[in-house]
Amino acid sequence: MKKLIIKGNKELSGEIHIGGAKNSVVALIPTTCLTKGISVIKNVPDISDVSMLITMMEYLGSKITYKDEVLTIDNSNLKVKPIPTEYSSALRASYYFMGSLGGHFKNAEISYPGGCTIGARPIDIHLNSFKKQGFKVTEKDGTYTMTAKKISGGEIFFDFPSVGATINVMLTSVLAEGTTRIINAAREPEIINVADFLINMGAKIEGAGTAEIVIHGVKELHGAEIEVIPDRIEAGTYLIIGSLLGKNLTISGVNREHIISLTSKLQDAGVKLKYNKDKIIVNKSKNLKAVNVKTSVYPGFPTDLGQPMSAFLTQCKGESLFEETIYENRLRHIPYLTTMGAKIQSWEKKAVIIGPAQLKGRKVKATDLRAGASLLVAGMIATGTTEVYNIEHLLRGYENLVNKLNACGADIKLIDY
Ligand code: UD1
């Protein structure tokens, strides 16, 4: 097990470069299973979810090299095999093998995907869509088997614009017979990144990034290249930290269009941001004022930034209302923030955060990836030393976190316990 030891209240200056987006790359890697060609993915972050996906791809027969953030995947010996539970349970994105192996081989077998325990996280929208396209889907002891004689196009309406289901249905549709329309599709930037990769592979897709995606099935795809978009959640987390501790802290390699929901909230709270091409320069702001934050689907405020943002709100004067709308269990970090001195009243998926409160270093536990990010922010602004246990969660999503922050003046150690 690993923990972070954070000595708080250190001013940060210098530059933090943002890596490739976790939620894109974890879809782009399984996407390559749609071809037996050679694909190249650039700007691949060195995070543990990527290592796990490389292991899964090698298990399926791929030859992989990963050097200087470039992942080369040779699928000439790719075979469809049941994916063992120890792999699928390691990360949520293992469900993309349903779409890619199912789309290519018309059959796939995989157990229920893992990921953070932030809610029930059903996959009914994925499964219902596969069935509509002609797959027979069965479940036994948590393992799903899907087989089809023919994958058909048609209209698929989502009750909720699920990110995972949107990508998965794109994966099963690119080689389907006829045209598929996804109505009420998710619009997250990661979906455009995956659609661009599929288009580079020879797929015909229109409307990715809008609520209606149209996919005209083609006979075959070939290997292709793609660059992973910058991680908007990593960028957002460092902007939040910079707003509390920065002295001309530069966050570089950012696509600012992707994080307007965050930057506008920070500015409403009194944070001054300077933009220079793909860089955002941020300074510690005095006299922050309370703002209300409600998470929602893109382009709304991302649920993955809600938890780190709640730590920011503890420093804003007045009462901020924080509301989570996507997952049931996104507030499990709140008791730890309270232990550290934050004044928070929470119920169901809402919290009133009363600030500013001086946080104090304590021993706390990361219950999930973004809860870990929230406690990181809290520890960095607290007086004294904070120890964050169970930090493996955080390492799944943030590349080289400790070195990136320490290079700018933070005092953080990552140690085994
Ligand atoms: C992805 C991201 C995750 C992010 C989330 C929302 C990855 C690997 N993970 O997760 O970091 O927090 O988008 O931006 O990209 N739902 C159903 N049935 C389904 C599918 C989803 O009810 O079949 C519900 C979920 O329980 C949840 C909501 O829809 O309440 C959002 O889920 P979804 O958009 O699918 O998120 P993920 O793809 O799991």
Coordinates of C-alpha atoms and ligand atoms in Angstrom, one line a residue:
M1 CA 0.0 0.0 0.0
K2 CA 1.1 3.6 -0.6
K3 CA 0.5 6.9 1.2
L4 CA 1.3 10.5 0.6
I5 CA 3.0 12.6 3.2
I6 CA 2.3 16.2 2.5
K7 CA 3.8 19.2 4.3
G8 CA 1.3 21.9 3.6
N9 CA 1.3 25.6 2.8
K10 CA 4.1 25.7 0.3
E11 CA 4.0 28.3 -2.4
L12 CA 4.1 26.9 -5.9
S13 CA 5.8 28.4 -8.9
G14 CA 7.2 27.1 -12.2
E15 CA 5.5 25.0 -14.8
I16 CA 3.3 21.9 -14.7
H17 CA 2.8 20.2 -18.1
I18 CA -0.4 18.3 -18.5
G19 CA -0.3 14.7 -19.9
G20 CA -2.7 12.9 -22.1
A21 CA -6.3 12.3 -20.9
K22 CA -6.8 9.2 -18.8
N23 CA -10.4 8.8 -19.9
S24 CA -9.4 9.1 -23.6
V25 CA -6.4 6.8 -23.6
V26 CA -8.3 4.0 -21.7
A27 CA -10.8 4.0 -24.6
L28 CA -8.2 4.5 -27.4
I29 CA -6.2 1.4 -26.4
P30 CA -9.1 -1.1 -26.6
T31 CA -10.4 0.6 -29.7
T32 CA -7.3 -0.8 -31.6
C33 CA -8.9 -4.3 -31.2
L34 CA -11.2 -3.4 -34.1
T35 CA -8.3 -4.0 -36.5
K36 CA -5.4 -6.5 -37.0
G37 CA -3.2 -3.6 -38.1
I38 CA -0.6 -1.5 -36.4
S39 CA -1.7 1.5 -34.5
V40 CA 0.2 4.3 -32.9
I41 CA -1.1 6.4 -29.9
K42 CA 0.8 9.5 -29.0
N43 CA 0.9 11.5 -25.8
V44 CA 0.1 8.5 -23.7
P45 CA 0.3 9.2 -19.9
D46 CA 2.3 6.9 -17.7
I47 CA -0.5 5.9 -15.3
S48 CA -1.4 2.6 -13.8
D49 CA -4.6 2.2 -15.8
V50 CA -2.5 2.3 -19.0
S51 CA -0.1 -0.4 -17.6
M52 CA -3.2 -2.6 -16.9
L53 CA -4.6 -2.1 -20.4
I54 CA -1.2 -3.0 -21.9
T55 CA -1.2 -6.3 -19.9
M56 CA -4.8 -7.0 -21.2
M57 CA -3.8 -6.3 -24.8
E58 CA -0.7 -8.5 -24.5
Y59 CA -3.0 -11.3 -23.1
L60 CA -5.1 -10.9 -26.3
G61 CA -2.0 -11.4 -28.5
S62 CA -0.9 -7.8 -29.2
K63 CA 2.7 -6.8 -29.5
I64 CA 3.3 -3.5 -27.7
T65 CA 6.0 -1.0 -27.3
Y66 CA 5.7 2.1 -25.0
K67 CA 8.5 4.7 -25.2
D68 CA 8.6 8.5 -24.9
E69 CA 4.8 8.6 -24.4
V70 CA 4.2 6.7 -27.7
L71 CA 2.4 3.4 -27.6
T72 CA 2.7 1.2 -30.7
I73 CA 0.2 -1.6 -30.8
D74 CA 0.7 -4.4 -33.4
N75 CA -2.5 -6.5 -33.5
S76 CA -1.5 -9.0 -36.2
N77 CA -1.8 -11.9 -33.8
L78 CA -4.9 -10.5 -31.9
K79 CA -7.4 -13.2 -30.8
V80 CA -10.7 -12.9 -29.0
K81 CA -10.4 -14.6 -25.6
P82 CA -12.5 -14.4 -22.3
I83 CA -11.1 -11.5 -20.3
P84 CA -10.2 -12.8 -16.8
T85 CA -11.9 -11.1 -13.8
E86 CA -8.6 -9.9 -12.3
Y87 CA -8.1 -7.7 -15.4
S88 CA -11.6 -6.5 -15.9
S89 CA -12.1 -5.6 -12.2
A90 CA -9.0 -3.4 -12.2
L91 CA -10.6 -0.6 -14.1
R92 CA -13.9 0.8 -15.4
A93 CA -12.7 1.1 -18.9
S94 CA -12.4 -2.7 -19.4
Y95 CA -16.0 -2.4 -20.6
Y96 CA -14.6 -1.0 -23.9
F97 CA -13.4 -4.5 -24.8
M98 CA -17.1 -5.4 -25.1
G99 CA -17.5 -2.9 -27.9
S100 CA -14.2 -3.5 -29.6
L101 CA -13.9 -7.3 -29.5
G102 CA -17.7 -7.5 -30.0
G103 CA -17.5 -5.2 -33.0
H104 CA -14.6 -7.0 -34.6
F105 CA -15.2 -10.7 -33.7
K106 CA -18.9 -10.5 -33.0
N107 CA -18.3 -12.1 -29.6
A108 CA -16.7 -11.1 -26.3
E109 CA -16.7 -12.4 -22.8
I110 CA -15.8 -10.2 -19.9
S111 CA -16.8 -9.9 -16.3
Y112 CA -18.3 -6.7 -14.7
P113 CA -15.9 -3.8 -15.0
G114 CA -14.2 -2.4 -11.9
G115 CA -13.4 1.3 -11.2
C116 CA -14.1 3.7 -8.4
T117 CA -16.9 2.8 -6.0
I118 CA -18.7 6.1 -6.4
G119 CA -22.1 4.7 -7.1
A120 CA -24.0 1.7 -8.5
R121 CA -22.6 2.3 -12.0
P122 CA -24.8 -0.1 -13.9
I123 CA -24.0 -0.9 -17.6
D124 CA -27.6 -1.4 -18.7
I125 CA -27.5 1.3 -21.4
H126 CA -24.5 -0.4 -22.9
L127 CA -26.1 -3.9 -22.8
N128 CA -29.5 -2.7 -24.1
S129 CA -27.8 -1.0 -27.0
F130 CA -25.8 -4.2 -27.9
K131 CA -29.0 -6.2 -27.8
K132 CA -30.7 -3.7 -30.2
Q133 CA -27.8 -4.2 -32.6
G134 CA -28.3 -7.9 -32.7
F135 CA -26.1 -9.2 -29.9
K136 CA -27.4 -12.0 -27.6
V137 CA -26.1 -10.9 -24.2
T138 CA -26.1 -13.4 -21.3
E139 CA -24.8 -12.9 -17.8
K140 CA -23.6 -15.7 -15.4
D141 CA -22.0 -15.0 -12.0
G142 CA -21.1 -11.4 -13.1
T143 CA -19.6 -12.5 -16.4
Y144 CA -21.1 -11.2 -19.6
T145 CA -21.0 -13.1 -22.9
M146 CA -22.2 -11.3 -26.1
T147 CA -22.4 -13.0 -29.5
A148 CA -24.0 -11.8 -32.8
K149 CA -24.5 -13.4 -36.2
K150 CA -24.9 -9.9 -37.7
I151 CA -24.5 -6.5 -36.1
S152 CA -27.2 -4.1 -37.4
G153 CA -27.5 -0.4 -37.5
G154 CA -30.6 1.4 -36.4
E155 CA -31.7 4.1 -33.9
I156 CA -30.4 3.9 -30.4
F157 CA -31.8 6.3 -27.8
F158 CA -30.0 6.7 -24.5
D159 CA -32.1 7.5 -21.4
F160 CA -28.9 9.3 -20.1
P161 CA -25.9 10.5 -22.1
S162 CA -23.5 8.0 -20.8
V163 CA -19.8 8.5 -21.8
G164 CA -19.0 4.8 -21.7
A165 CA -22.1 3.7 -23.6
T166 CA -21.6 6.4 -26.3
I167 CA -18.0 5.1 -26.9
N168 CA -19.0 1.5 -26.7
V169 CA -21.9 1.9 -29.2
M170 CA -19.5 3.7 -31.6
L171 CA -17.2 0.7 -31.3
T172 CA -19.9 -1.9 -32.2
S173 CA -21.4 0.3 -34.9
V174 CA -18.3 1.1 -37.1
L175 CA -18.3 -2.4 -38.6
A176 CA -22.1 -2.9 -38.4
E177 CA -24.3 -3.4 -41.4
G178 CA -26.1 -0.1 -42.2
T179 CA -26.3 3.2 -40.3
T180 CA -26.5 3.7 -36.6
R181 CA -27.9 6.9 -35.0
I182 CA -27.1 7.4 -31.3
I183 CA -29.6 9.9 -29.9
N184 CA -28.9 11.7 -26.6
A185 CA -25.2 10.8 -27.0
A186 CA -22.6 12.1 -24.5
R187 CA -20.6 15.1 -25.7
E188 CA -17.4 14.9 -23.7
P189 CA -14.2 15.8 -25.6
E190 CA -12.9 12.2 -25.0
I191 CA -15.7 11.0 -27.4
I192 CA -14.4 13.2 -30.2
N193 CA -10.9 11.9 -29.6
V194 CA -12.1 8.3 -30.0
A195 CA -14.2 9.2 -33.0
D196 CA -11.2 10.9 -34.6
F197 CA -9.2 7.7 -34.1
L198 CA -11.9 5.6 -35.6
I199 CA -12.2 7.9 -38.6
N200 CA -8.4 7.7 -39.1
M201 CA -8.9 3.9 -39.0
G202 CA -11.4 4.2 -41.9
A203 CA -14.7 4.5 -40.0
K204 CA -17.5 6.9 -41.2
I205 CA -18.7 8.9 -38.2
E206 CA -20.6 12.3 -38.1
G207 CA -21.6 14.4 -35.2
A208 CA -19.2 13.2 -32.4
G209 CA -19.3 15.9 -29.7
T210 CA -23.0 16.6 -30.3
A211 CA -26.0 14.8 -28.9
E212 CA -26.6 12.9 -32.1
I213 CA -23.9 10.7 -33.6
V214 CA -24.3 9.0 -37.0
I215 CA -22.1 6.0 -37.9
H216 CA -22.2 4.4 -41.3
G217 CA -20.8 0.9 -41.1
V218 CA -17.8 0.0 -43.2
K219 CA -16.4 -3.5 -44.1
E220 CA -13.0 -3.2 -42.5
L221 CA -10.8 -0.9 -40.5
H222 CA -7.0 -0.5 -40.7
G223 CA -4.3 0.6 -38.2
A224 CA -4.0 4.3 -37.6
E225 CA -2.4 7.1 -35.6
I226 CA -4.0 9.4 -32.9
E227 CA -2.8 11.8 -30.3
V228 CA -4.4 11.7 -26.9
I229 CA -6.0 15.1 -26.0
P230 CA -4.8 16.8 -22.8
D231 CA -6.3 15.6 -19.5
R232 CA -8.9 18.3 -18.6
I233 CA -9.3 16.8 -15.1
E234 CA -5.5 16.8 -14.4
A235 CA -5.3 20.4 -15.7
G236 CA -8.3 21.4 -13.6
T237 CA -6.9 19.8 -10.4
Y238 CA -3.6 21.8 -10.8
L239 CA -5.5 25.0 -11.6
I240 CA -7.4 24.6 -8.3
I241 CA -4.2 24.0 -6.4
G242 CA -2.6 27.0 -8.2
S243 CA -5.6 29.2 -7.2
L244 CA -4.7 28.5 -3.5
L245 CA -0.9 28.3 -3.6
G246 CA 0.4 29.5 -6.9
K247 CA 2.9 32.3 -7.6
N248 CA 2.8 32.7 -11.3
L249 CA 2.3 28.9 -11.5
T250 CA 2.0 27.9 -15.2
I251 CA -0.2 25.0 -16.3
S252 CA 0.9 24.2 -19.8
G253 CA -0.4 21.9 -22.6
V254 CA -4.1 22.7 -21.7
N255 CA -7.1 22.9 -24.0
R256 CA -8.9 25.8 -22.3
E257 CA -12.1 25.1 -24.3
H258 CA -12.4 21.9 -22.3
I259 CA -12.4 23.5 -18.9
I260 CA -14.4 26.6 -19.2
S261 CA -16.9 25.3 -16.7
L262 CA -14.1 25.3 -14.1
T263 CA -12.2 28.4 -15.1
S264 CA -15.5 30.5 -15.1
K265 CA -16.3 29.2 -11.5
L266 CA -12.7 30.0 -10.3
Q267 CA -13.0 33.5 -11.8
D268 CA -16.5 34.0 -10.2
A269 CA -14.8 33.1 -6.9
G270 CA -12.1 35.8 -7.5
V271 CA -9.3 33.9 -9.1
K272 CA -7.3 35.8 -11.7
L273 CA -6.1 33.6 -14.6
K274 CA -3.8 34.7 -17.5
Y275 CA -4.0 32.8 -20.8
N276 CA -1.1 32.4 -23.2
K277 CA -1.7 29.9 -26.0
D278 CA -1.9 26.5 -24.4
K279 CA -0.8 27.9 -21.0
I280 CA -2.8 29.2 -18.1
I281 CA -0.9 31.2 -15.4
V282 CA -2.5 31.2 -12.0
N283 CA -1.8 33.0 -8.7
K284 CA -2.9 32.4 -5.2
S285 CA -6.0 34.6 -4.7
K286 CA -6.9 36.5 -1.6
N287 CA -10.5 37.2 -0.5
L288 CA -12.0 34.3 -2.4
K289 CA -15.8 34.4 -2.3
A290 CA -18.3 31.5 -2.1
V291 CA -19.7 30.1 -5.4
N292 CA -22.2 27.4 -6.0
V293 CA -21.1 24.3 -8.0
K294 CA -23.3 21.7 -9.5
T295 CA -21.8 18.9 -11.5
S296 CA -23.4 17.7 -14.7
V297 CA -22.6 16.2 -18.1
Y298 CA -20.3 18.1 -20.5
P299 CA -20.1 21.0 -21.1
G300 CA -21.3 21.3 -17.5
F301 CA -19.0 21.2 -14.4
P302 CA -17.3 17.7 -14.5
T303 CA -18.2 15.3 -11.8
D304 CA -14.5 14.3 -11.7
L305 CA -13.5 17.8 -10.6
G306 CA -16.3 18.1 -8.1
Q307 CA -14.3 16.6 -5.2
P308 CA -11.1 18.7 -5.7
M309 CA -13.3 21.8 -6.1
S310 CA -15.0 21.1 -2.8
A311 CA -11.6 21.4 -1.1
F312 CA -11.2 24.8 -2.9
L313 CA -14.6 25.9 -1.6
T314 CA -13.5 25.5 2.0
Q315 CA -11.3 28.6 1.4
C316 CA -14.0 30.8 0.0
K317 CA -15.7 33.3 2.2
G318 CA -19.4 32.6 2.8
E319 CA -21.6 29.6 2.0
S320 CA -21.1 27.6 -1.1
L321 CA -23.6 25.0 -2.2
F322 CA -22.0 22.0 -3.8
E323 CA -24.2 19.5 -5.6
E324 CA -23.3 16.2 -7.3
T325 CA -25.8 15.0 -9.9
I326 CA -24.1 12.1 -11.7
Y327 CA -23.1 9.6 -9.0
E328 CA -24.6 8.5 -5.6
N329 CA -21.4 8.3 -3.6
R330 CA -19.2 11.3 -4.5
L331 CA -19.2 12.8 -1.0
R332 CA -17.2 10.2 0.8
H333 CA -14.3 12.5 1.2
I334 CA -16.3 15.1 3.1
P335 CA -15.9 13.5 6.6
Y336 CA -12.1 13.7 6.0
L337 CA -12.2 17.4 5.0
T338 CA -14.3 18.0 8.2
T339 CA -11.7 16.1 10.3
M340 CA -9.1 18.5 8.8
G341 CA -11.2 21.5 10.0
A342 CA -13.5 22.3 7.1
K343 CA -17.0 23.4 8.1
I344 CA -19.4 21.4 5.9
Q345 CA -23.0 20.2 6.3
S346 CA -23.8 17.4 3.8
W347 CA -26.9 15.4 3.0
E348 CA -27.6 13.0 0.1
K349 CA -25.6 14.4 -2.8
K350 CA -25.4 18.0 -1.5
A351 CA -23.1 19.9 0.8
V352 CA -23.0 23.4 2.2
I353 CA -19.4 24.5 2.6
I354 CA -18.8 27.4 4.9
G355 CA -15.5 29.2 4.6
P356 CA -12.9 30.2 4.9
A357 CA -11.6 27.5 7.3
Q358 CA -8.0 26.9 8.3
L359 CA -7.3 23.3 7.5
K360 CA -5.0 21.3 9.7
G361 CA -2.8 18.3 8.7
R362 CA -4.4 14.9 9.7
K363 CA -4.3 11.2 8.7
V364 CA -7.0 10.7 6.0
K365 CA -7.9 8.0 3.5
A366 CA -8.6 8.3 -0.3
T367 CA -11.8 6.3 -0.9
D368 CA -11.6 6.8 -4.7
L369 CA -9.5 8.5 -7.3
R370 CA -11.0 12.0 -7.2
A371 CA -11.5 11.8 -3.4
G372 CA -7.7 11.3 -3.3
A373 CA -7.3 14.5 -5.4
S374 CA -9.5 16.4 -3.0
L375 CA -7.5 15.3 0.0
L376 CA -4.3 16.2 -1.9
V377 CA -5.6 19.8 -2.4
A378 CA -6.7 19.9 1.3
G379 CA -3.3 18.6 2.5
M380 CA -1.4 21.1 0.4
I381 CA -3.2 24.0 2.0
A382 CA -3.3 22.7 5.5
T383 CA -1.0 23.6 8.3
G384 CA 1.3 20.8 9.4
T385 CA 1.6 17.4 7.9
T386 CA -1.2 15.4 6.2
E387 CA -1.0 11.7 5.5
V388 CA -3.2 10.4 2.7
Y389 CA -3.6 6.6 2.8
N390 CA -4.8 4.4 0.0
I391 CA -3.3 6.7 -2.6
E392 CA -3.1 3.9 -5.2
H393 CA -6.4 5.3 -6.4
L394 CA -4.8 8.7 -7.2
L395 CA -1.9 7.1 -9.1
R396 CA -4.5 5.5 -11.5
G397 CA -5.2 8.9 -12.9
Y398 CA -2.5 11.4 -12.3
E399 CA 0.8 10.9 -14.1
N400 CA 4.0 11.6 -12.2
L401 CA 2.0 13.6 -9.6
V402 CA 4.6 13.9 -6.8
N403 CA 7.5 15.0 -9.1
K404 CA 5.3 17.5 -11.0
L405 CA 4.2 19.2 -7.8
N406 CA 7.6 19.0 -5.9
A407 CA 9.4 20.5 -8.9
C408 CA 7.2 23.6 -8.3
G409 CA 7.9 23.8 -4.6
A410 CA 5.6 21.3 -2.9
D411 CA 6.8 19.0 -0.2
I412 CA 5.2 15.6 -0.9
K413 CA 6.5 12.1 -0.3
L414 CA 5.1 8.9 -1.7
I415 CA 5.9 6.0 0.5
D416 CA 5.0 2.3 0.9
Y417 CA 3.4 1.3 4.2
Ligands
UD1_1 C1 -16.9 8.1 -17.4 C2 -15.5 8.4 -16.8 C3 -15.6 8.9 -15.4 C4 -16.6 10.1 -15.3 C5 -17.9 9.8 -16.0 C6 -18.8 10.9 -16.1 C7 -14.1 6.8 -18.0 C8 -13.3 5.5 -17.9 N1 -14.7 7.2 -16.8 O1 -17.4 7.0 -16.6 O2 -14.3 9.3 -15.0 O3 -16.9 10.4 -14.0 O4 -17.7 9.3 -17.4 O5 -18.2 12.0 -16.8 O6 -14.2 7.4 -19.0 N2 -25.2 4.9 -16.1 C9 -26.3 4.0 -16.1 N3 -26.3 3.0 -17.0 C10 -25.3 2.8 -17.9 C11 -24.2 3.7 -17.9 C12 -24.2 4.8 -17.0 O7 -27.2 4.2 -15.3 O8 -25.3 1.8 -18.6 C13 -25.2 6.0 -15.1 C14 -24.1 5.8 -14.1 O9 -24.4 5.0 -13.1 C15 -23.8 7.3 -13.7 C16 -24.0 8.0 -15.0 O10 -24.9 7.2 -15.8 O11 -24.7 7.7 -12.7 C17 -22.8 8.4 -15.7 O12 -22.1 7.3 -16.2 P1 -21.2 7.3 -17.5 O13 -21.3 8.6 -18.2 O14 -21.5 6.1 -18.3 O15 -19.8 7.3 -16.9 P2 -18.7 6.2 -17.1 O16 -18.5 5.9 -18.5 O17 -18.8 5.1 -16.1

